[in-house]
């Protein structure tokens, strides 16, 4: 985790520096600490640097950015202190930048303005998504209209060379049991299950593998080996079915949300005066 924090420093610190820098620009040290109006009860700051508090909310937000979805419960006390030290360092640097008048530097001002725009746009996008999640009726309609919702149940044998795969295909056509050949010859972890891959959609597989599965009939094996970056495959299609609604629901929700948000952006464009001068 310590290494994770250090490697994420450059990416995450930009937003944190921006937050601290914006708070400090044009104000004295005490005024820089003034939080915006909020209905949330005030919490003690996690640190005070030359009179300027670093709020608990700022700390939690910065830590969340570093974790990128990982649970905060995984962070040790030592690592939390490392994060706080990073924020203290940033506050010191931001304060020095203010003293040096760097907010007046055209390049700095441009980057600050861009970051502000990005943060506001992200906040607006998150608000839109939260308030416009697809309804069950919309999701079921999208599921009914989906043209490719087939799931495949297949087995495969993976070997490193085409020559080896050709020999094994001949062996299976000669009467050898597919599962036995998979257990004896396959280099894939599925060999323990006789090559059984379970149920999947072709979107989860590399394209050559997915295309080969689609071309097979139930019970059929590939006449020729199929090459992917993993090696050479002998594939058998065991069964097909429509993906259950619950399986496709996350995918459908994401696709619908993208369409809604794109339509939202297009509506904003219609009501805006846009002049491109690139």
PDB file of C-alpha atoms in Angstrom:
ATOM      1  CA  UNK A   1       0.000   0.000   0.000  1.00  0.00           C
ATOM      2  CA  UNK A   2       2.871   2.385   0.752  1.00  0.00           C
ATOM      3  CA  UNK A   3       4.205   1.900  -2.760  1.00  0.00           C
ATOM      4  CA  UNK A   4       0.711   2.490  -4.129  1.00  0.00           C
ATOM      5  CA  UNK A   5       0.487   5.851  -2.385  1.00  0.00           C
ATOM      6  CA  UNK A   6       3.881   6.960  -3.650  1.00  0.00           C
ATOM      7  CA  UNK A   7       3.170   5.984  -7.263  1.00  0.00           C
ATOM      8  CA  UNK A   8      -0.167   7.815  -7.197  1.00  0.00           C
ATOM      9  CA  UNK A   9       1.361  11.042  -5.814  1.00  0.00           C
ATOM     10  CA  UNK A  10       1.772  12.886  -9.100  1.00  0.00           C
ATOM     11  CA  UNK A  11      -1.726  12.162 -10.399  1.00  0.00           C
ATOM     12  CA  UNK A  12      -3.683  12.730  -7.204  1.00  0.00           C
ATOM     13  CA  UNK A  13      -1.682  15.636  -5.832  1.00  0.00           C
ATOM     14  CA  UNK A  14      -2.633  17.875  -8.741  1.00  0.00           C
ATOM     15  CA  UNK A  15      -6.242  18.085  -7.590  1.00  0.00           C
ATOM     16  CA  UNK A  16      -5.275  18.440  -3.937  1.00  0.00           C
ATOM     17  CA  UNK A  17      -2.802  21.234  -4.694  1.00  0.00           C
ATOM     18  CA  UNK A  18      -5.492  22.885  -6.806  1.00  0.00           C
ATOM     19  CA  UNK A  19      -7.984  22.729  -3.928  1.00  0.00           C
ATOM     20  CA  UNK A  20      -5.540  24.169  -1.427  1.00  0.00           C
ATOM     21  CA  UNK A  21      -4.214  26.712  -3.922  1.00  0.00           C
ATOM     22  CA  UNK A  22      -7.659  28.007  -4.860  1.00  0.00           C
ATOM     23  CA  UNK A  23      -8.561  28.324  -1.176  1.00  0.00           C
ATOM     24  CA  UNK A  24      -5.432  30.352  -0.508  1.00  0.00           C
ATOM     25  CA  UNK A  25      -5.319  32.646  -3.549  1.00  0.00           C
ATOM     26  CA  UNK A  26      -5.928  36.270  -2.673  1.00  0.00           C
ATOM     27  CA  UNK A  27      -6.461  35.609   1.046  1.00  0.00           C
ATOM     28  CA  UNK A  28      -4.415  35.660   4.193  1.00  0.00           C
ATOM     29  CA  UNK A  29      -3.554  32.433   6.015  1.00  0.00           C
ATOM     30  CA  UNK A  30      -6.504  32.632   8.424  1.00  0.00           C
ATOM     31  CA  UNK A  31      -9.053  33.505   5.716  1.00  0.00           C
ATOM     32  CA  UNK A  32      -7.823  30.646   3.540  1.00  0.00           C
ATOM     33  CA  UNK A  33      -9.138  28.215   6.138  1.00  0.00           C
ATOM     34  CA  UNK A  34     -12.717  29.464   5.974  1.00  0.00           C
ATOM     35  CA  UNK A  35     -14.876  26.570   4.748  1.00  0.00           C
ATOM     36  CA  UNK A  36     -17.777  27.128   2.362  1.00  0.00           C
ATOM     37  CA  UNK A  37     -21.283  27.178   3.877  1.00  0.00           C
ATOM     38  CA  UNK A  38     -22.470  23.667   4.637  1.00  0.00           C
ATOM     39  CA  UNK A  39     -25.276  21.890   6.442  1.00  0.00           C
ATOM     40  CA  UNK A  40     -22.797  19.284   7.678  1.00  0.00           C
ATOM     41  CA  UNK A  41     -21.639  19.653  11.280  1.00  0.00           C
ATOM     42  CA  UNK A  42     -18.124  21.024  11.609  1.00  0.00           C
ATOM     43  CA  UNK A  43     -15.428  18.446  12.308  1.00  0.00           C
ATOM     44  CA  UNK A  44     -11.990  19.117  13.765  1.00  0.00           C
ATOM     45  CA  UNK A  45      -9.293  19.596  11.109  1.00  0.00           C
ATOM     46  CA  UNK A  46      -6.740  16.819  10.572  1.00  0.00           C
ATOM     47  CA  UNK A  47      -3.898  19.358  10.671  1.00  0.00           C
ATOM     48  CA  UNK A  48      -3.234  23.092  10.896  1.00  0.00           C
ATOM     49  CA  UNK A  49      -0.363  24.515   8.842  1.00  0.00           C
ATOM     50  CA  UNK A  50       0.690  28.075   9.733  1.00  0.00           C
ATOM     51  CA  UNK A  51      -2.854  28.759  10.885  1.00  0.00           C
ATOM     52  CA  UNK A  52      -4.533  27.166   7.879  1.00  0.00           C
ATOM     53  CA  UNK A  53      -6.592  24.057   8.722  1.00  0.00           C
ATOM     54  CA  UNK A  54      -6.672  20.988   6.489  1.00  0.00           C
ATOM     55  CA  UNK A  55     -10.238  19.767   6.824  1.00  0.00           C
ATOM     56  CA  UNK A  56     -11.297  16.196   7.451  1.00  0.00           C
ATOM     57  CA  UNK A  57     -13.407  16.326   4.274  1.00  0.00           C
ATOM     58  CA  UNK A  58     -10.391  17.358   2.174  1.00  0.00           C
ATOM     59  CA  UNK A  59      -8.314  14.582   3.727  1.00  0.00           C
ATOM     60  CA  UNK A  60     -10.998  11.934   3.162  1.00  0.00           C
ATOM     61  CA  UNK A  61     -11.501  13.057  -0.441  1.00  0.00           C
ATOM     62  CA  UNK A  62      -7.764  12.970  -1.165  1.00  0.00           C
ATOM     63  CA  UNK A  63      -7.414   9.521   0.406  1.00  0.00           C
ATOM     64  CA  UNK A  64     -10.382   8.259  -1.607  1.00  0.00           C
ATOM     65  CA  UNK A  65      -8.702   9.461  -4.790  1.00  0.00           C
ATOM     66  CA  UNK A  66      -5.543   7.562  -3.905  1.00  0.00           C
ATOM     67  CA  UNK A  67      -7.421   4.353  -3.126  1.00  0.00           C
ATOM     68  CA  UNK A  68      -9.366   4.433  -6.418  1.00  0.00           C
ATOM     69  CA  UNK A  69     -12.180   2.217  -5.176  1.00  0.00           C
ATOM     70  CA  UNK A  70     -10.221   0.142  -2.684  1.00  0.00           C
ATOM     71  CA  UNK A  71     -11.695   0.079   0.851  1.00  0.00           C
ATOM     72  CA  UNK A  72     -10.291   2.608   3.303  1.00  0.00           C
ATOM     73  CA  UNK A  73     -10.285  -0.129   5.951  1.00  0.00           C
ATOM     74  CA  UNK A  74      -7.235  -1.601   4.208  1.00  0.00           C
ATOM     75  CA  UNK A  75      -5.163   1.501   5.008  1.00  0.00           C
ATOM     76  CA  UNK A  76      -2.884   1.232   8.027  1.00  0.00           C
ATOM     77  CA  UNK A  77      -2.321   4.014  10.561  1.00  0.00           C
ATOM     78  CA  UNK A  78       1.183   4.528   9.159  1.00  0.00           C
ATOM     79  CA  UNK A  79      -0.173   4.922   5.632  1.00  0.00           C
ATOM     80  CA  UNK A  80      -2.825   7.384   6.805  1.00  0.00           C
ATOM     81  CA  UNK A  81      -0.046   9.468   8.336  1.00  0.00           C
ATOM     82  CA  UNK A  82       1.868   9.326   5.066  1.00  0.00           C
ATOM     83  CA  UNK A  83      -1.177  10.729   3.264  1.00  0.00           C
ATOM     84  CA  UNK A  84      -1.508  13.498   5.854  1.00  0.00           C
ATOM     85  CA  UNK A  85       2.179  14.344   5.461  1.00  0.00           C
ATOM     86  CA  UNK A  86       1.635  14.642   1.708  1.00  0.00           C
ATOM     87  CA  UNK A  87      -1.239  17.071   2.269  1.00  0.00           C
ATOM     88  CA  UNK A  88       0.800  19.123   4.731  1.00  0.00           C
ATOM     89  CA  UNK A  89       3.587  19.332   2.170  1.00  0.00           C
ATOM     90  CA  UNK A  90       1.107  20.444  -0.468  1.00  0.00           C
ATOM     91  CA  UNK A  91      -0.313  23.121   1.830  1.00  0.00           C
ATOM     92  CA  UNK A  92       3.191  24.442   2.453  1.00  0.00           C
ATOM     93  CA  UNK A  93       3.952  24.479  -1.274  1.00  0.00           C
ATOM     94  CA  UNK A  94       0.629  26.147  -2.109  1.00  0.00           C
ATOM     95  CA  UNK A  95       1.205  28.817   0.544  1.00  0.00           C
ATOM     96  CA  UNK A  96       4.664  29.509  -0.864  1.00  0.00           C
ATOM     97  CA  UNK A  97       3.160  29.718  -4.353  1.00  0.00           C
ATOM     98  CA  UNK A  98       0.761  32.363  -3.079  1.00  0.00           C
ATOM     99  CA  UNK A  99       3.602  34.342  -1.496  1.00  0.00           C
ATOM    100  CA  UNK A 100       5.491  34.176  -4.792  1.00  0.00           C
ATOM    101  CA  UNK A 101       2.445  35.460  -6.687  1.00  0.00           C
ATOM    102  CA  UNK A 102       2.299  32.369  -8.855  1.00  0.00           C
ATOM    103  CA  UNK A 103      -1.459  32.617  -9.259  1.00  0.00           C
ATOM    104  CA  UNK A 104      -0.730  35.556 -11.566  1.00  0.00           C
ATOM    105  CA  UNK A 105       1.490  33.458 -13.825  1.00  0.00           C
ATOM    106  CA  UNK A 106      -0.458  32.938 -17.100  1.00  0.00           C
ATOM    107  CA  UNK A 107       0.445  29.244 -17.344  1.00  0.00           C
ATOM    108  CA  UNK A 108      -0.568  28.594 -13.744  1.00  0.00           C
ATOM    109  CA  UNK A 109      -3.808  30.553 -14.144  1.00  0.00           C
ATOM    110  CA  UNK A 110      -4.665  28.548 -17.277  1.00  0.00           C
ATOM    111  CA  UNK A 111      -4.073  25.222 -15.518  1.00  0.00           C
ATOM    112  CA  UNK A 112      -6.058  26.319 -12.443  1.00  0.00           C
ATOM    113  CA  UNK A 113      -8.972  27.386 -14.653  1.00  0.00           C
ATOM    114  CA  UNK A 114      -8.874  24.089 -16.552  1.00  0.00           C
ATOM    115  CA  UNK A 115      -8.812  22.026 -13.357  1.00  0.00           C
ATOM    116  CA  UNK A 116     -11.701  24.044 -11.984  1.00  0.00           C
ATOM    117  CA  UNK A 117     -13.700  23.367 -15.147  1.00  0.00           C
ATOM    118  CA  UNK A 118     -12.889  19.657 -15.002  1.00  0.00           C
ATOM    119  CA  UNK A 119     -13.917  19.358 -11.355  1.00  0.00           C
ATOM    120  CA  UNK A 120     -17.185  21.233 -11.900  1.00  0.00           C
ATOM    121  CA  UNK A 121     -17.969  19.184 -15.022  1.00  0.00           C
ATOM    122  CA  UNK A 122     -17.281  15.958 -13.136  1.00  0.00           C
ATOM    123  CA  UNK A 123     -19.540  17.050 -10.279  1.00  0.00           C
ATOM    124  CA  UNK A 124     -22.327  17.956 -12.713  1.00  0.00           C
ATOM    125  CA  UNK A 125     -21.943  14.618 -14.527  1.00  0.00           C
ATOM    126  CA  UNK A 126     -22.138  12.671 -11.273  1.00  0.00           C
ATOM    127  CA  UNK A 127     -25.234  14.621 -10.242  1.00  0.00           C
ATOM    128  CA  UNK A 128     -26.892  13.902 -13.600  1.00  0.00           C
ATOM    129  CA  UNK A 129     -26.103  10.183 -13.393  1.00  0.00           C
ATOM    130  CA  UNK A 130     -27.438   9.981  -9.831  1.00  0.00           C
ATOM    131  CA  UNK A 131     -30.687  11.705 -10.765  1.00  0.00           C
ATOM    132  CA  UNK A 132     -31.278   9.884 -14.061  1.00  0.00           C
ATOM    133  CA  UNK A 133     -30.537   6.224 -13.420  1.00  0.00           C
ATOM    134  CA  UNK A 134     -32.388   3.954 -15.887  1.00  0.00           C
ATOM    135  CA  UNK A 135     -35.671   2.577 -14.571  1.00  0.00           C
ATOM    136  CA  UNK A 136     -36.471  -1.145 -14.513  1.00  0.00           C
ATOM    137  CA  UNK A 137     -38.913  -0.530 -17.343  1.00  0.00           C
ATOM    138  CA  UNK A 138     -36.164   1.051 -19.468  1.00  0.00           C
ATOM    139  CA  UNK A 139     -33.737  -1.756 -18.637  1.00  0.00           C
ATOM    140  CA  UNK A 140     -36.242  -4.497 -19.511  1.00  0.00           C
ATOM    141  CA  UNK A 141     -37.070  -2.731 -22.781  1.00  0.00           C
ATOM    142  CA  UNK A 142     -33.365  -2.558 -23.623  1.00  0.00           C
ATOM    143  CA  UNK A 143     -32.977  -6.242 -22.758  1.00  0.00           C
ATOM    144  CA  UNK A 144     -35.882  -7.216 -25.029  1.00  0.00           C
ATOM    145  CA  UNK A 145     -34.408  -5.133 -27.857  1.00  0.00           C
ATOM    146  CA  UNK A 146     -30.857  -6.464 -27.471  1.00  0.00           C
ATOM    147  CA  UNK A 147     -29.703  -8.282 -30.605  1.00  0.00           C
ATOM    148  CA  UNK A 148     -26.717 -10.067 -29.074  1.00  0.00           C
ATOM    149  CA  UNK A 149     -27.529 -11.476 -25.663  1.00  0.00           C
ATOM    150  CA  UNK A 150     -26.434 -15.057 -26.291  1.00  0.00           C
ATOM    151  CA  UNK A 151     -24.341 -16.827 -23.687  1.00  0.00           C
ATOM    152  CA  UNK A 152     -22.129 -19.719 -24.685  1.00  0.00           C
ATOM    153  CA  UNK A 153     -21.041 -22.752 -22.708  1.00  0.00           C
ATOM    154  CA  UNK A 154     -17.799 -24.022 -24.226  1.00  0.00           C
ATOM    155  CA  UNK A 155     -14.704 -26.052 -23.461  1.00  0.00           C
ATOM    156  CA  UNK A 156     -11.231 -25.653 -24.892  1.00  0.00           C
ATOM    157  CA  UNK A 157      -7.762 -27.125 -25.030  1.00  0.00           C
ATOM    158  CA  UNK A 158      -4.876 -24.655 -25.106  1.00  0.00           C
ATOM    159  CA  UNK A 159      -1.448 -25.644 -26.451  1.00  0.00           C
ATOM    160  CA  UNK A 160       1.622 -23.602 -27.454  1.00  0.00           C
ATOM    161  CA  UNK A 161       1.905 -24.642 -31.129  1.00  0.00           C
ATOM    162  CA  UNK A 162      -0.371 -25.128 -34.114  1.00  0.00           C
ATOM    163  CA  UNK A 163       1.261 -28.478 -34.885  1.00  0.00           C
ATOM    164  CA  UNK A 164       0.385 -29.781 -31.428  1.00  0.00           C
ATOM    165  CA  UNK A 165      -3.195 -28.563 -31.772  1.00  0.00           C
ATOM    166  CA  UNK A 166      -3.613 -30.249 -35.179  1.00  0.00           C
ATOM    167  CA  UNK A 167      -2.415 -33.560 -33.740  1.00  0.00           C
ATOM    168  CA  UNK A 168      -4.852 -33.297 -30.823  1.00  0.00           C
ATOM    169  CA  UNK A 169      -7.788 -32.498 -33.131  1.00  0.00           C
ATOM    170  CA  UNK A 170      -6.991 -35.662 -35.096  1.00  0.00           C
ATOM    171  CA  UNK A 171      -6.781 -37.580 -31.821  1.00  0.00           C
ATOM    172  CA  UNK A 172     -10.221 -36.369 -30.713  1.00  0.00           C
ATOM    173  CA  UNK A 173     -11.753 -37.086 -34.128  1.00  0.00           C
ATOM    174  CA  UNK A 174     -10.224 -40.546 -33.844  1.00  0.00           C
ATOM    175  CA  UNK A 175     -12.262 -41.255 -30.743  1.00  0.00           C
ATOM    176  CA  UNK A 176     -10.302 -39.738 -27.823  1.00  0.00           C
ATOM    177  CA  UNK A 177     -12.508 -38.028 -25.238  1.00  0.00           C
ATOM    178  CA  UNK A 178     -12.208 -34.229 -25.341  1.00  0.00           C
ATOM    179  CA  UNK A 179     -12.123 -33.928 -21.538  1.00  0.00           C
ATOM    180  CA  UNK A 180      -9.347 -36.509 -21.218  1.00  0.00           C
ATOM    181  CA  UNK A 181      -7.209 -34.780 -23.840  1.00  0.00           C
ATOM    182  CA  UNK A 182      -7.773 -31.424 -22.110  1.00  0.00           C
ATOM    183  CA  UNK A 183      -6.687 -32.810 -18.730  1.00  0.00           C
ATOM    184  CA  UNK A 184      -3.567 -34.400 -20.234  1.00  0.00           C
ATOM    185  CA  UNK A 185      -2.469 -31.735 -22.741  1.00  0.00           C
ATOM    186  CA  UNK A 186      -3.983 -28.302 -22.081  1.00  0.00           C
ATOM    187  CA  UNK A 187      -1.823 -25.558 -20.571  1.00  0.00           C
ATOM    188  CA  UNK A 188      -4.854 -23.601 -19.325  1.00  0.00           C
ATOM    189  CA  UNK A 189      -6.151 -23.752 -15.746  1.00  0.00           C
ATOM    190  CA  UNK A 190      -9.425 -25.108 -17.095  1.00  0.00           C
ATOM    191  CA  UNK A 191      -7.682 -28.433 -17.767  1.00  0.00           C
ATOM    192  CA  UNK A 192      -8.666 -29.577 -14.262  1.00  0.00           C
ATOM    193  CA  UNK A 193     -12.307 -29.365 -15.391  1.00  0.00           C
ATOM    194  CA  UNK A 194     -11.690 -31.048 -18.716  1.00  0.00           C
ATOM    195  CA  UNK A 195     -11.352 -27.670 -20.425  1.00  0.00           C
ATOM    196  CA  UNK A 196     -14.799 -26.461 -19.289  1.00  0.00           C
ATOM    197  CA  UNK A 197     -15.026 -22.656 -19.401  1.00  0.00           C
ATOM    198  CA  UNK A 198     -18.594 -22.409 -18.102  1.00  0.00           C
ATOM    199  CA  UNK A 199     -21.032 -19.802 -19.413  1.00  0.00           C
ATOM    200  CA  UNK A 200     -19.771 -16.566 -20.998  1.00  0.00           C
ATOM    201  CA  UNK A 201     -20.606 -13.915 -23.567  1.00  0.00           C
ATOM    202  CA  UNK A 202     -18.245 -13.499 -26.492  1.00  0.00           C
ATOM    203  CA  UNK A 203     -17.618  -9.904 -25.386  1.00  0.00           C
ATOM    204  CA  UNK A 204     -15.605 -11.344 -22.482  1.00  0.00           C
ATOM    205  CA  UNK A 205     -13.327 -13.298 -24.820  1.00  0.00           C
ATOM    206  CA  UNK A 206     -10.605 -12.177 -27.213  1.00  0.00           C
ATOM    207  CA  UNK A 207     -12.068 -11.670 -30.692  1.00  0.00           C
ATOM    208  CA  UNK A 208     -10.601 -14.719 -32.507  1.00  0.00           C
ATOM    209  CA  UNK A 209     -11.882 -16.999 -29.735  1.00  0.00           C
ATOM    210  CA  UNK A 210     -15.315 -15.347 -29.642  1.00  0.00           C
ATOM    211  CA  UNK A 211     -15.687 -15.443 -33.423  1.00  0.00           C
ATOM    212  CA  UNK A 212     -14.789 -19.145 -33.489  1.00  0.00           C
ATOM    213  CA  UNK A 213     -17.348 -19.946 -30.772  1.00  0.00           C
ATOM    214  CA  UNK A 214     -20.103 -18.115 -32.670  1.00  0.00           C
ATOM    215  CA  UNK A 215     -19.375 -20.148 -35.792  1.00  0.00           C
ATOM    216  CA  UNK A 216     -19.789 -23.515 -34.041  1.00  0.00           C
ATOM    217  CA  UNK A 217     -22.891 -25.666 -33.724  1.00  0.00           C
ATOM    218  CA  UNK A 218     -23.762 -27.324 -30.434  1.00  0.00           C
ATOM    219  CA  UNK A 219     -21.443 -30.279 -29.812  1.00  0.00           C
ATOM    220  CA  UNK A 220     -19.079 -29.280 -32.632  1.00  0.00           C
ATOM    221  CA  UNK A 221     -15.322 -28.630 -32.247  1.00  0.00           C
ATOM    222  CA  UNK A 222     -13.200 -26.289 -34.338  1.00  0.00           C
ATOM    223  CA  UNK A 223     -11.937 -27.995 -37.498  1.00  0.00           C
ATOM    224  CA  UNK A 224      -8.737 -25.941 -37.345  1.00  0.00           C
ATOM    225  CA  UNK A 225      -6.859 -24.563 -34.326  1.00  0.00           C
ATOM    226  CA  UNK A 226      -7.715 -20.991 -33.312  1.00  0.00           C
ATOM    227  CA  UNK A 227      -4.802 -18.691 -32.547  1.00  0.00           C
ATOM    228  CA  UNK A 228      -4.900 -15.978 -29.874  1.00  0.00           C
ATOM    229  CA  UNK A 229      -2.184 -14.236 -27.896  1.00  0.00           C
ATOM    230  CA  UNK A 230      -2.406 -17.100 -25.406  1.00  0.00           C
ATOM    231  CA  UNK A 231      -1.586 -19.859 -27.868  1.00  0.00           C
ATOM    232  CA  UNK A 232      -3.575 -22.285 -30.027  1.00  0.00           C
ATOM    233  CA  UNK A 233      -7.077 -23.380 -29.018  1.00  0.00           C
ATOM    234  CA  UNK A 234      -9.246 -26.358 -29.814  1.00  0.00           C
ATOM    235  CA  UNK A 235     -12.781 -25.249 -28.937  1.00  0.00           C
ATOM    236  CA  UNK A 236     -15.968 -27.240 -28.409  1.00  0.00           C
ATOM    237  CA  UNK A 237     -19.351 -25.566 -28.112  1.00  0.00           C
ATOM    238  CA  UNK A 238     -21.408 -27.330 -25.450  1.00  0.00           C
ATOM    239  CA  UNK A 239     -24.569 -25.193 -25.304  1.00  0.00           C
ATOM    240  CA  UNK A 240     -26.101 -21.729 -25.819  1.00  0.00           C
ATOM    241  CA  UNK A 241     -28.777 -19.693 -24.056  1.00  0.00           C
ATOM    242  CA  UNK A 242     -30.010 -16.118 -23.707  1.00  0.00           C
ATOM    243  CA  UNK A 243     -28.149 -14.230 -20.985  1.00  0.00           C
ATOM    244  CA  UNK A 244     -30.420 -13.774 -17.941  1.00  0.00           C
ATOM    245  CA  UNK A 245     -31.647 -10.210 -17.417  1.00  0.00           C
ATOM    246  CA  UNK A 246     -29.757  -9.870 -14.131  1.00  0.00           C
ATOM    247  CA  UNK A 247     -26.513 -10.849 -15.848  1.00  0.00           C
ATOM    248  CA  UNK A 248     -26.865  -8.174 -18.520  1.00  0.00           C
ATOM    249  CA  UNK A 249     -28.385  -5.516 -16.247  1.00  0.00           C
ATOM    250  CA  UNK A 250     -25.078  -3.717 -15.404  1.00  0.00           C
ATOM    251  CA  UNK A 251     -24.088  -3.640 -19.075  1.00  0.00           C
ATOM    252  CA  UNK A 252     -27.520  -2.409 -20.154  1.00  0.00           C
ATOM    253  CA  UNK A 253     -27.571   0.230 -17.414  1.00  0.00           C
ATOM    254  CA  UNK A 254     -24.171   1.550 -18.481  1.00  0.00           C
ATOM    255  CA  UNK A 255     -25.177   1.723 -22.151  1.00  0.00           C
ATOM    256  CA  UNK A 256     -28.463   3.488 -21.381  1.00  0.00           C
ATOM    257  CA  UNK A 257     -26.734   5.958 -19.084  1.00  0.00           C
ATOM    258  CA  UNK A 258     -24.222   6.806 -21.782  1.00  0.00           C
ATOM    259  CA  UNK A 259     -27.028   7.492 -24.258  1.00  0.00           C
ATOM    260  CA  UNK A 260     -28.897   9.638 -21.749  1.00  0.00           C
ATOM    261  CA  UNK A 261     -25.835  11.650 -20.846  1.00  0.00           C
ATOM    262  CA  UNK A 262     -24.910  12.179 -24.497  1.00  0.00           C
ATOM    263  CA  UNK A 263     -28.444  13.432 -25.156  1.00  0.00           C
ATOM    264  CA  UNK A 264     -28.100  15.742 -22.146  1.00  0.00           C
ATOM    265  CA  UNK A 265     -24.884  17.197 -23.585  1.00  0.00           C
ATOM    266  CA  UNK A 266     -26.521  17.660 -26.996  1.00  0.00           C
ATOM    267  CA  UNK A 267     -29.384  19.572 -25.338  1.00  0.00           C
ATOM    268  CA  UNK A 268     -26.869  21.836 -23.611  1.00  0.00           C
ATOM    269  CA  UNK A 269     -25.218  22.490 -26.967  1.00  0.00           C
ATOM    270  CA  UNK A 270     -28.536  23.451 -28.555  1.00  0.00           C
ATOM    271  CA  UNK A 271     -29.042  26.176 -25.961  1.00  0.00           C
ATOM    272  CA  UNK A 272     -25.457  27.436 -26.088  1.00  0.00           C
ATOM    273  CA  UNK A 273     -23.701  29.815 -28.429  1.00  0.00           C
ATOM    274  CA  UNK A 274     -20.561  27.953 -29.521  1.00  0.00           C
ATOM    275  CA  UNK A 275     -17.903  29.493 -31.748  1.00  0.00           C
ATOM    276  CA  UNK A 276     -14.978  27.254 -32.691  1.00  0.00           C
ATOM    277  CA  UNK A 277     -11.815  29.184 -33.493  1.00  0.00           C
ATOM    278  CA  UNK A 278      -9.169  26.475 -33.544  1.00  0.00           C
TER     279      UNK A 278
END
